Amino acid sequence: MARYLITRLGQALIVVVLVTVIAFLILHLLPGGAARATLGKEATLEQLAAFNHEMGYDRPLIQQYGMYVQRLLQGDLGYSYQLNQSVLEAIEQRLPKTMVLSLLSTLLAVVLAIPLGVLQAVRRNRWPDYAITALSLLAYATPIFFLGLMMIIVFSQVWPILPPEAPQGFTVAEVLADPAGLVLPTATLAIVTIAVYARYVRSSMIDNLNENYVRTARSKGLSERRVVLRHTLRNGLFPVITLLGMYLPALFSGALVVESLFNFPGMGQLFWQAALKRDFPILLGVTVIISIATVVGALIADLLYATVDPRVRLRGSAT
């Protein structure tokens, strides 16, 4: 197991280094360079030269990359002249709110997807399986912005029981103080995730229901309920554990649309507004943070997988 964990940690470090290299290259491949992208089209050649000298962009490329990595290690993701604040400050203000929205939607998705997937596996090739599969495919195929619009129309216009706008609080506490405003964005972000997770749970449960240990449990006279919930479900959740870490990019892309649609002041809205304003420091800073978070999430998923899966422990002890 130790060798497995060391291998995964080494792979994670390599991916993080590649992320910094790609972000660094994108910064230097911007039209007109980083100086023109930051200062705008009206900047003079003298201003561009002064900016490049101040930021070290007139130095050799290898030296620039070393300076870029050093700034990243110090928490310096750059400065947004559009917002007149550092990129790190802008992210710190909005990241906790996006985390709240993502955690709520993920929790809702897991709570609903697991029983739906189990029901599909137990009742496979019957009408509950067909009905849930059809709804899952419909949810997965529907653009998330369309889902959000339909939620607003139905629950804010036709039946005005929920506000069409997300909470506008500056802090997490202020956002949580308006739970009604979180219902629609959380549900919209969770619908597609439910469809994906339910399909994974169904496939994994069907595979495990055909294993020998399940036949042995049934031959001992255990009830089907106990066989499914106590013996099969744990092994059937292994793919979902891995998926939780790997699904972070899709979750953020969904948050980008949902936050813009419901006017939620989080990371997704920050990224969208930065794209409209060509605020490249914000775009690159958010990209680096999300990429590193994805790597960390995948690493945590691997650690959890190694902890609960006896096959990994056996491979580690054998080596």
Short mmCIF file of C-alpha atoms in Angstrom, two decimals:
data_model
loop_
_atom_site.label_atom_id
_atom_site.label_comp_id
_atom_site.label_asym_id
_atom_site.label_seq_id
_atom_site.Cartn_x
_atom_site.Cartn_y
_atom_site.Cartn_z
CA MET A 1 0.00 0.00 0.00
CA ALA A 2 2.87 2.37 0.78
CA ARG A 3 4.27 1.90 -2.71
CA TYR A 4 0.85 2.59 -4.20
CA LEU A 5 0.51 5.84 -2.23
CA ILE A 6 4.04 7.00 -3.09
CA THR A 7 3.35 6.36 -6.78
CA ARG A 8 0.12 8.35 -6.66
CA LEU A 9 1.81 11.21 -4.80
CA GLY A 10 4.61 11.33 -7.39
CA GLN A 11 2.08 11.42 -10.22
CA ALA A 12 0.20 14.24 -8.49
CA LEU A 13 3.38 16.31 -8.15
CA ILE A 14 4.19 15.78 -11.84
CA VAL A 15 0.70 16.95 -12.84
CA VAL A 16 0.99 20.05 -10.62
CA VAL A 17 4.33 20.93 -12.27
CA LEU A 18 2.76 20.48 -15.72
CA VAL A 19 -0.13 22.75 -14.69
CA THR A 20 2.30 25.53 -13.74
CA VAL A 21 4.20 25.07 -17.01
CA ILE A 22 1.01 25.29 -19.09
CA ALA A 23 -0.23 28.36 -17.18
CA PHE A 24 3.18 29.99 -17.64
CA LEU A 25 3.18 29.29 -21.38
CA ILE A 26 -0.36 30.60 -21.79
CA LEU A 27 0.71 33.81 -20.08
CA HIS A 28 3.45 34.28 -22.67
CA LEU A 29 1.30 33.26 -25.64
CA LEU A 30 -1.32 35.94 -25.03
CA PRO A 31 -1.84 38.30 -28.01
CA GLY A 32 0.66 41.11 -27.59
CA GLY A 33 2.16 39.47 -24.51
CA ALA A 34 1.17 39.70 -20.87
CA ALA A 35 1.88 43.44 -20.78
CA ARG A 36 -0.54 44.25 -23.61
CA ALA A 37 -3.19 41.93 -22.17
CA THR A 38 -2.89 43.61 -18.76
CA LEU A 39 -2.47 47.27 -19.69
CA GLY A 40 -4.79 47.26 -22.69
CA LYS A 41 -4.60 48.45 -26.28
CA GLU A 42 -3.99 52.10 -25.35
CA ALA A 43 -0.72 51.44 -23.54
CA THR A 44 2.38 52.98 -25.10
CA LEU A 45 5.57 51.13 -25.92
CA GLU A 46 7.30 52.81 -22.99
CA GLN A 47 4.59 51.63 -20.61
CA LEU A 48 4.79 48.12 -22.01
CA ALA A 49 8.56 48.07 -21.61
CA ALA A 50 8.32 49.39 -18.04
CA PHE A 51 5.73 46.75 -17.15
CA ASN A 52 7.81 43.93 -18.67
CA HIS A 53 10.88 45.11 -16.73
CA GLU A 54 8.94 45.39 -13.47
CA MET A 55 7.44 41.92 -13.83
CA GLY A 56 10.68 40.36 -15.11
CA TYR A 57 9.25 39.51 -18.52
CA ASP A 58 12.39 40.83 -20.25
CA ARG A 59 14.54 38.12 -18.63
CA PRO A 60 15.36 34.65 -20.05
CA LEU A 61 12.39 32.30 -20.22
CA ILE A 62 13.82 29.76 -17.75
CA GLN A 63 14.49 32.50 -15.23
CA GLN A 64 10.97 33.84 -15.72
CA TYR A 65 9.51 30.41 -15.01
CA GLY A 66 11.56 30.16 -11.84
CA MET A 67 10.24 33.54 -10.72
CA TYR A 68 6.69 32.49 -11.61
CA VAL A 69 6.93 29.31 -9.52
CA GLN A 70 8.47 31.27 -6.65
CA ARG A 71 5.58 33.72 -6.70
CA LEU A 72 3.08 30.83 -6.77
CA LEU A 73 4.72 29.24 -3.72
CA GLN A 74 4.39 32.58 -1.94
CA GLY A 75 0.70 32.77 -2.82
CA ASP A 76 1.17 35.48 -5.44
CA LEU A 77 -1.14 34.66 -8.35
CA GLY A 78 -0.80 38.07 -9.93
CA TYR A 79 -2.68 41.35 -9.81
CA SER A 80 -5.97 42.23 -11.47
CA TYR A 81 -5.95 45.79 -12.75
CA GLN A 82 -9.61 45.37 -13.69
CA LEU A 83 -10.61 44.71 -10.06
CA ASN A 84 -7.74 46.74 -8.58
CA GLN A 85 -6.84 43.93 -6.19
CA SER A 86 -4.62 40.88 -6.13
CA VAL A 87 -5.89 37.69 -7.71
CA LEU A 88 -5.50 35.85 -4.41
CA GLU A 89 -7.72 38.37 -2.60
CA ALA A 90 -10.38 38.09 -5.31
CA ILE A 91 -10.33 34.30 -5.05
CA GLU A 92 -10.35 34.31 -1.25
CA GLN A 93 -13.50 36.43 -1.26
CA ARG A 94 -15.40 34.10 -3.62
CA LEU A 95 -13.95 30.62 -3.16
CA PRO A 96 -15.70 29.84 0.17
CA LYS A 97 -19.10 30.63 -1.35
CA THR A 98 -18.45 28.39 -4.34
CA MET A 99 -17.30 25.64 -1.98
CA VAL A 100 -20.59 25.93 -0.07
CA LEU A 101 -22.61 25.64 -3.29
CA SER A 102 -20.50 22.73 -4.55
CA LEU A 103 -20.61 20.84 -1.25
CA LEU A 104 -24.37 21.25 -0.94
CA SER A 105 -24.97 20.07 -4.50
CA THR A 106 -22.55 17.15 -4.14
CA LEU A 107 -24.13 16.10 -0.85
CA LEU A 108 -27.59 16.24 -2.42
CA ALA A 109 -26.36 14.29 -5.45
CA VAL A 110 -24.75 11.53 -3.37
CA VAL A 111 -27.73 11.19 -1.04
CA LEU A 112 -30.11 10.75 -3.99
CA ALA A 113 -27.85 8.94 -6.49
CA ILE A 114 -26.83 6.05 -4.24
CA PRO A 115 -30.37 4.77 -3.50
CA LEU A 116 -31.39 5.36 -7.12
CA GLY A 117 -28.40 3.39 -8.40
CA VAL A 118 -29.02 0.59 -5.92
CA LEU A 119 -32.69 0.44 -6.93
CA GLN A 120 -31.71 0.23 -10.59
CA ALA A 121 -29.27 -2.60 -9.90
CA VAL A 122 -31.71 -4.59 -7.79
CA ARG A 123 -34.56 -4.02 -10.26
CA ARG A 124 -32.45 -4.10 -13.41
CA ASN A 125 -34.22 -4.62 -16.73
CA ARG A 126 -37.54 -3.77 -15.08
CA TRP A 127 -39.64 -0.62 -15.23
CA PRO A 128 -37.88 1.20 -12.31
CA ASP A 129 -34.54 0.66 -14.03
CA TYR A 130 -35.87 1.83 -17.38
CA ALA A 131 -37.60 4.89 -15.87
CA ILE A 132 -34.56 6.06 -13.87
CA THR A 133 -32.26 5.39 -16.83
CA ALA A 134 -34.44 7.48 -19.13
CA LEU A 135 -34.59 10.35 -16.64
CA SER A 136 -30.83 10.14 -16.06
CA LEU A 137 -30.07 10.29 -19.77
CA LEU A 138 -32.48 13.21 -20.17
CA ALA A 139 -30.85 15.11 -17.31
CA TYR A 140 -27.34 14.35 -18.58
CA ALA A 141 -28.18 15.45 -22.13
CA THR A 142 -29.89 18.70 -21.12
CA PRO A 143 -27.63 21.78 -20.98
CA ILE A 144 -27.27 23.00 -17.42
CA PHE A 145 -28.23 26.57 -18.33
CA PHE A 146 -31.52 25.25 -19.77
CA LEU A 147 -32.17 23.29 -16.57
CA GLY A 148 -31.54 26.44 -14.55
CA LEU A 149 -33.87 28.51 -16.70
CA MET A 150 -36.61 25.90 -16.40
CA MET A 151 -36.16 25.83 -12.62
CA ILE A 152 -36.53 29.63 -12.51
CA ILE A 153 -39.60 29.61 -14.74
CA VAL A 154 -41.34 26.81 -12.86
CA PHE A 155 -40.49 27.64 -9.25
CA SER A 156 -40.18 31.43 -9.46
CA GLN A 157 -42.70 32.38 -12.15
CA VAL A 158 -45.37 29.69 -12.53
CA TRP A 159 -45.29 28.73 -8.84
CA PRO A 160 -43.51 31.62 -7.11
CA ILE A 161 -42.29 29.69 -4.10
CA LEU A 162 -38.53 30.27 -4.44
CA PRO A 163 -36.47 33.37 -5.31
CA PRO A 164 -34.95 33.45 -8.81
CA GLU A 165 -31.69 34.93 -7.53
CA ALA A 166 -29.08 33.33 -5.33
CA PRO A 167 -28.05 34.91 -1.98
CA GLN A 168 -25.96 38.05 -2.42
CA GLY A 169 -24.12 37.91 0.89
CA PHE A 170 -20.48 38.92 1.08
CA THR A 171 -19.57 36.13 3.52
CA VAL A 172 -20.51 32.47 3.82
CA ALA A 173 -22.60 33.20 6.89
CA GLU A 174 -24.63 35.77 4.96
CA VAL A 175 -25.13 33.30 2.12
CA LEU A 176 -26.29 30.55 4.48
CA ALA A 177 -28.66 33.00 6.14
CA ASP A 178 -30.79 32.83 2.97
CA PRO A 179 -31.39 29.08 2.51
CA ALA A 180 -34.35 29.62 0.17
CA GLY A 181 -32.08 31.40 -2.28
CA LEU A 182 -29.72 28.40 -2.35
CA VAL A 183 -32.37 25.86 -3.30
CA LEU A 184 -32.56 26.51 -7.06
CA PRO A 185 -28.81 26.87 -7.78
CA THR A 186 -28.02 23.84 -5.60
CA ALA A 187 -30.69 21.70 -7.25
CA THR A 188 -29.67 22.81 -10.75
CA LEU A 189 -26.02 21.95 -10.11
CA ALA A 190 -26.95 18.62 -8.52
CA ILE A 191 -29.30 17.26 -11.21
CA VAL A 192 -26.60 16.33 -13.73
CA THR A 193 -24.37 14.99 -10.95
CA ILE A 194 -27.20 12.75 -9.73
CA ALA A 195 -27.57 11.31 -13.21
CA VAL A 196 -23.85 10.56 -13.50
CA TYR A 197 -23.42 9.09 -10.03
CA ALA A 198 -26.57 6.94 -10.29
CA ARG A 199 -25.28 5.33 -13.49
CA TYR A 200 -21.92 4.57 -11.87
CA VAL A 201 -23.56 3.09 -8.77
CA ARG A 202 -25.87 0.97 -10.93
CA SER A 203 -23.03 -0.47 -13.02
CA SER A 204 -20.83 -1.16 -10.02
CA MET A 205 -23.64 -2.74 -8.03
CA ILE A 206 -24.60 -5.04 -10.92
CA ASP A 207 -20.99 -6.20 -11.22
CA ASN A 208 -20.76 -6.90 -7.49
CA LEU A 209 -24.12 -8.68 -7.33
CA ASN A 210 -22.65 -11.31 -9.68
CA GLU A 211 -19.56 -11.91 -7.51
CA ASN A 212 -18.96 -15.18 -5.64
CA TYR A 213 -19.13 -13.61 -2.18
CA VAL A 214 -22.71 -12.50 -2.91
CA ARG A 215 -23.67 -16.03 -3.95
CA THR A 216 -22.09 -17.32 -0.75
CA ALA A 217 -24.05 -14.83 1.37
CA ARG A 218 -27.28 -15.83 -0.34
CA SER A 219 -26.55 -19.53 0.12
CA LYS A 220 -26.23 -18.92 3.86
CA GLY A 221 -29.84 -17.80 3.92
CA LEU A 222 -29.24 -14.07 4.35
CA SER A 223 -32.07 -11.83 3.23
CA GLU A 224 -31.68 -9.97 -0.06
CA ARG A 225 -31.88 -6.66 1.78
CA ARG A 226 -28.94 -7.60 4.01
CA VAL A 227 -26.94 -8.95 1.08
CA VAL A 228 -27.39 -5.74 -0.87
CA LEU A 229 -26.98 -3.16 1.90
CA ARG A 230 -24.37 -4.84 4.07
CA HIS A 231 -22.22 -6.86 1.68
CA THR A 232 -22.60 -5.40 -1.82
CA LEU A 233 -23.07 -1.69 -1.30
CA ARG A 234 -19.66 -1.05 0.23
CA ASN A 235 -17.79 -2.55 -2.73
CA GLY A 236 -20.23 -0.94 -5.11
CA LEU A 237 -19.29 2.53 -3.88
CA PHE A 238 -15.60 2.28 -4.82
CA PRO A 239 -16.08 3.92 -8.26
CA VAL A 240 -18.14 6.71 -6.69
CA ILE A 241 -15.31 7.48 -4.24
CA THR A 242 -12.90 7.87 -7.14
CA LEU A 243 -15.44 9.84 -9.14
CA LEU A 244 -15.87 12.38 -6.32
CA GLY A 245 -12.27 13.49 -6.73
CA MET A 246 -12.21 13.38 -10.52
CA TYR A 247 -15.52 15.21 -10.96
CA LEU A 248 -14.22 18.54 -9.64
CA PRO A 249 -13.57 20.13 -13.08
CA ALA A 250 -17.08 19.28 -14.26
CA LEU A 251 -18.46 20.60 -10.98
CA PHE A 252 -16.65 23.91 -11.44
CA SER A 253 -17.76 24.23 -15.07
CA GLY A 254 -21.32 23.69 -13.90
CA ALA A 255 -20.82 26.23 -11.11
CA LEU A 256 -19.60 28.74 -13.70
CA VAL A 257 -22.91 28.52 -15.56
CA VAL A 258 -25.10 28.25 -12.46
CA GLU A 259 -23.46 31.16 -10.66
CA SER A 260 -23.76 33.38 -13.72
CA LEU A 261 -27.38 32.35 -14.24
CA PHE A 262 -28.46 32.88 -10.62
CA ASN A 263 -26.10 35.83 -10.02
CA PHE A 264 -24.25 33.98 -7.27
CA PRO A 265 -21.05 35.83 -6.22
CA GLY A 266 -18.66 32.89 -6.39
CA MET A 267 -15.64 31.67 -8.32
CA GLY A 268 -17.69 30.74 -11.37
CA GLN A 269 -19.10 34.23 -11.71
CA LEU A 270 -15.63 35.70 -11.12
CA PHE A 271 -14.22 33.55 -13.94
CA TRP A 272 -17.08 34.45 -16.29
CA GLN A 273 -16.75 38.19 -15.67
CA ALA A 274 -12.98 37.94 -16.10
CA ALA A 275 -13.48 36.23 -19.47
CA LEU A 276 -15.81 39.01 -20.62
CA LYS A 277 -13.33 41.69 -19.53
CA ARG A 278 -10.24 39.79 -20.75
CA ASP A 279 -8.86 39.86 -17.22
CA PHE A 280 -6.13 37.30 -17.87
CA PRO A 281 -4.52 37.33 -14.37
CA ILE A 282 -7.87 36.28 -12.89
CA LEU A 283 -8.42 33.65 -15.59
CA LEU A 284 -4.99 32.09 -15.10
CA GLY A 285 -5.15 32.32 -11.31
CA VAL A 286 -8.51 30.57 -11.14
CA THR A 287 -7.33 27.96 -13.65
CA VAL A 288 -4.25 27.17 -11.55
CA ILE A 289 -6.29 26.92 -8.34
CA ILE A 290 -8.94 24.66 -9.90
CA SER A 291 -6.28 22.47 -11.55
CA ILE A 292 -4.36 22.00 -8.31
CA ALA A 293 -7.62 21.35 -6.43
CA THR A 294 -8.49 18.70 -9.02
CA VAL A 295 -5.13 16.99 -8.51
CA VAL A 296 -5.54 17.11 -4.74
CA GLY A 297 -9.10 15.80 -5.02
CA ALA A 298 -7.97 12.90 -7.20
CA LEU A 299 -5.15 12.14 -4.75
CA ILE A 300 -7.57 12.12 -1.80
CA ALA A 301 -9.89 9.84 -3.77
CA ASP A 302 -6.97 7.46 -4.40
CA LEU A 303 -6.10 7.49 -0.69
CA LEU A 304 -9.68 6.71 0.26
CA TYR A 305 -9.86 4.02 -2.38
CA ALA A 306 -6.64 2.46 -1.07
CA THR A 307 -7.98 2.59 2.48
CA VAL A 308 -11.29 0.86 1.81
CA ASP A 309 -10.27 -1.53 -1.00
CA PRO A 310 -8.53 -4.62 0.38
CA ARG A 311 -7.10 -5.46 -3.05
CA VAL A 312 -4.85 -2.38 -2.91
CA ARG A 313 -3.63 -3.31 0.55
CA LEU A 314 -2.87 -6.82 -0.62
CA ARG A 315 -0.89 -5.54 -3.62
CA GLY A 316 1.04 -3.20 -1.33
CA SER A 317 1.88 -5.95 1.17
CA ALA A 318 2.92 -8.28 -1.67
CA THR A 319 5.45 -5.76 -2.95
#
